[in-house]
mmCIF file of C-alpha atoms in Angstrom:
data_model
loop_
_atom_site.group_PDB
_atom_site.id
_atom_site.type_symbol
_atom_site.label_atom_id
_atom_site.label_comp_id
_atom_site.label_asym_id
_atom_site.label_seq_id
_atom_site.Cartn_x
_atom_site.Cartn_y
_atom_site.Cartn_z
ATOM 1 C CA MET A 1 57.832 -48.870 -52.441
ATOM 2 C CA ALA A 2 57.625 -48.485 -56.196
ATOM 3 C CA ARG A 3 60.282 -46.408 -57.928
ATOM 4 C CA HIS A 4 58.955 -43.630 -60.134
ATOM 5 C CA THR A 5 61.822 -43.242 -62.565
ATOM 6 C CA PHE A 6 62.006 -43.230 -66.346
ATOM 7 C CA PRO A 7 65.099 -45.275 -67.256
ATOM 8 C CA ARG A 8 66.145 -46.344 -70.724
ATOM 9 C CA GLU A 9 64.383 -49.738 -70.353
ATOM 10 C CA LEU A 10 61.003 -47.937 -70.254
ATOM 11 C CA ARG A 11 61.480 -46.210 -73.627
ATOM 12 C CA LEU A 12 60.827 -47.263 -77.193
ATOM 13 C CA LEU A 13 64.178 -46.525 -78.795
ATOM 14 C CA THR A 14 64.419 -48.036 -82.262
ATOM 15 C CA PRO A 15 62.315 -47.689 -85.404
ATOM 16 C CA ALA A 16 61.599 -51.438 -85.125
ATOM 17 C CA HIS A 17 60.017 -50.911 -81.676
ATOM 18 C CA PHE A 18 57.794 -48.142 -83.071
ATOM 19 C CA LYS A 19 56.917 -50.190 -86.191
ATOM 20 C CA ASN A 20 55.849 -53.094 -83.990
ATOM 21 C CA VAL A 21 53.371 -50.823 -82.176
ATOM 22 C CA PHE A 22 52.039 -49.308 -85.413
ATOM 23 C CA ASP A 23 51.226 -52.811 -86.734
ATOM 24 C CA ASN A 24 47.688 -53.602 -85.506
ATOM 25 C CA PRO A 25 47.622 -51.567 -82.248
ATOM 26 C CA VAL A 26 45.035 -51.053 -79.538
ATOM 27 C CA ARG A 27 43.926 -47.410 -79.831
ATOM 28 C CA ALA A 28 42.773 -44.736 -77.385
ATOM 29 C CA ALA A 29 42.126 -41.312 -78.883
ATOM 30 C CA SER A 30 40.958 -37.787 -78.148
ATOM 31 C CA PRO A 31 40.826 -34.701 -80.368
ATOM 32 C CA HIS A 32 44.362 -33.756 -79.222
ATOM 33 C CA LEU A 33 46.171 -37.068 -78.638
ATOM 34 C CA THR A 34 46.191 -40.615 -79.915
ATOM 35 C CA LEU A 35 47.695 -43.456 -77.915
ATOM 36 C CA LEU A 36 48.607 -46.673 -79.676
ATOM 37 C CA ALA A 37 49.546 -49.758 -77.678
ATOM 38 C CA LYS A 38 50.611 -53.313 -78.267
ATOM 39 C CA PRO A 39 51.308 -55.961 -75.595
ATOM 40 C CA ASN A 40 54.949 -56.827 -74.954
ATOM 41 C CA GLU A 41 56.665 -59.733 -73.221
ATOM 42 C CA LEU A 42 58.840 -57.603 -70.941
ATOM 43 C CA GLY A 43 56.583 -57.416 -67.890
ATOM 44 C CA HIS A 44 56.541 -53.601 -67.848
ATOM 45 C CA PRO A 45 55.211 -50.810 -70.084
ATOM 46 C CA ARG A 46 57.388 -48.792 -72.453
ATOM 47 C CA LEU A 47 56.746 -45.338 -73.912
ATOM 48 C CA GLY A 48 57.460 -43.778 -77.290
ATOM 49 C CA LEU A 49 56.609 -40.234 -78.331
ATOM 50 C CA ALA A 50 55.681 -38.853 -81.737
ATOM 51 C CA VAL A 51 55.120 -35.099 -81.722
ATOM 52 C CA PRO A 52 55.313 -33.942 -85.345
ATOM 53 C CA LYS A 53 56.267 -30.488 -86.553
ATOM 54 C CA LYS A 54 53.004 -30.440 -88.451
ATOM 55 C CA ALA A 55 51.099 -30.447 -85.137
ATOM 56 C CA LEU A 56 53.377 -27.993 -83.304
ATOM 57 C CA LYS A 57 55.759 -25.789 -85.262
ATOM 58 C CA ARG A 58 58.145 -24.680 -82.515
ATOM 59 C CA ALA A 59 60.489 -27.052 -80.729
ATOM 60 C CA VAL A 60 59.665 -25.536 -77.337
ATOM 61 C CA TRP A 61 55.983 -26.362 -77.880
ATOM 62 C CA ARG A 62 56.783 -29.945 -78.934
ATOM 63 C CA ASN A 63 59.112 -30.378 -75.957
ATOM 64 C CA ARG A 64 56.393 -29.254 -73.520
ATOM 65 C CA ILE A 65 54.025 -31.939 -74.786
ATOM 66 C CA LYS A 66 56.758 -34.570 -74.544
ATOM 67 C CA ARG A 67 57.638 -33.468 -70.994
ATOM 68 C CA VAL A 68 54.029 -33.745 -69.848
ATOM 69 C CA ALA A 69 53.547 -37.167 -71.503
ATOM 70 C CA ARG A 70 56.780 -38.519 -69.969
ATOM 71 C CA GLU A 71 55.870 -37.218 -66.509
ATOM 72 C CA ALA A 72 52.345 -38.668 -66.705
ATOM 73 C CA PHE A 73 53.827 -42.023 -67.779
ATOM 74 C CA ARG A 74 56.454 -41.928 -65.033
ATOM 75 C CA LEU A 75 53.767 -41.470 -62.366
ATOM 76 C CA LYS A 76 51.381 -44.123 -63.780
ATOM 77 C CA GLN A 77 53.853 -46.754 -65.041
ATOM 78 C CA HIS A 78 53.139 -49.201 -62.202
ATOM 79 C CA GLN A 79 49.396 -49.167 -62.929
ATOM 80 C CA LEU A 80 49.767 -49.819 -66.667
ATOM 81 C CA PRO A 81 49.798 -53.299 -68.214
ATOM 82 C CA ALA A 82 52.895 -54.649 -70.004
ATOM 83 C CA VAL A 83 52.427 -52.810 -73.294
ATOM 84 C CA ASP A 84 54.449 -50.668 -75.676
ATOM 85 C CA ILE A 85 52.728 -47.275 -76.004
ATOM 86 C CA VAL A 86 53.224 -44.579 -78.633
ATOM 87 C CA VAL A 87 51.783 -41.141 -77.881
ATOM 88 C CA ILE A 88 50.969 -39.159 -81.029
ATOM 89 C CA ALA A 89 50.179 -35.450 -80.746
ATOM 90 C CA LYS A 90 47.612 -33.852 -83.047
ATOM 91 C CA LYS A 91 47.084 -30.316 -84.260
ATOM 92 C CA GLY A 92 45.669 -27.963 -81.615
ATOM 93 C CA ILE A 93 47.325 -29.650 -78.623
ATOM 94 C CA GLY A 94 49.488 -26.581 -78.069
ATOM 95 C CA ASP A 95 46.445 -24.666 -76.826
ATOM 96 C CA VAL A 96 45.713 -27.165 -74.028
ATOM 97 C CA PRO A 97 47.058 -26.074 -70.592
ATOM 98 C CA ASN A 98 49.329 -28.499 -68.707
ATOM 99 C CA ASP A 99 46.796 -29.448 -66.015
ATOM 100 C CA GLU A 100 44.163 -30.341 -68.632
ATOM 101 C CA LEU A 101 46.813 -32.204 -70.604
ATOM 102 C CA PHE A 102 47.703 -34.312 -67.540
ATOM 103 C CA GLU A 103 44.011 -35.150 -67.054
ATOM 104 C CA LEU A 104 43.603 -36.031 -70.729
ATOM 105 C CA VAL A 105 46.640 -38.320 -70.734
ATOM 106 C CA ASP A 106 45.504 -39.935 -67.475
ATOM 107 C CA ARG A 107 42.066 -40.645 -68.951
ATOM 108 C CA LEU A 108 43.667 -42.149 -72.062
ATOM 109 C CA TRP A 109 45.969 -44.371 -69.906
ATOM 110 C CA ARG A 110 42.871 -45.766 -68.163
ATOM 111 C CA THR A 111 41.077 -46.377 -71.480
ATOM 112 C CA LEU A 112 44.153 -48.094 -72.882
ATOM 113 C CA SER A 113 44.565 -50.246 -69.765
ATOM 114 C CA ARG A 114 40.939 -51.394 -69.983
ATOM 115 C CA ARG A 115 41.213 -52.220 -73.686
ATOM 116 C CA CYS A 116 44.530 -54.063 -73.323
ATOM 117 C CA ASN A 117 43.349 -56.095 -70.332
ATOM 118 C CA GLY A 118 40.067 -56.867 -72.060
ATOM 119 C CA SER A 119 41.797 -58.189 -75.181
ATOM 120 C CA ALA A 120 44.302 -60.293 -73.238
#
């Protein structure tokens, strides 16, 4: 049975990891979120989050978006290809309810998986 955890190995931790993803990424976007991905050699996906103050002023609002993105990743990690993913929140995402946000992120995971597998 697959473990649905989110340990340190599944996170993008350093600025170098983020910079690597920002250099020529595969993109999946919606009006509220952008997902950038780049294949890695680790054999599993990793997640990084970028939720700027410009998009959501209050920390509690930013933290909610990060919580939802982490949970969606935790549940789908075994279906994703070996890529480094950065989730970038855009203005207006604070108005999206959690259930719609989960659906949006899930749809973007699928789009990203298709694009990464197609380019490999």
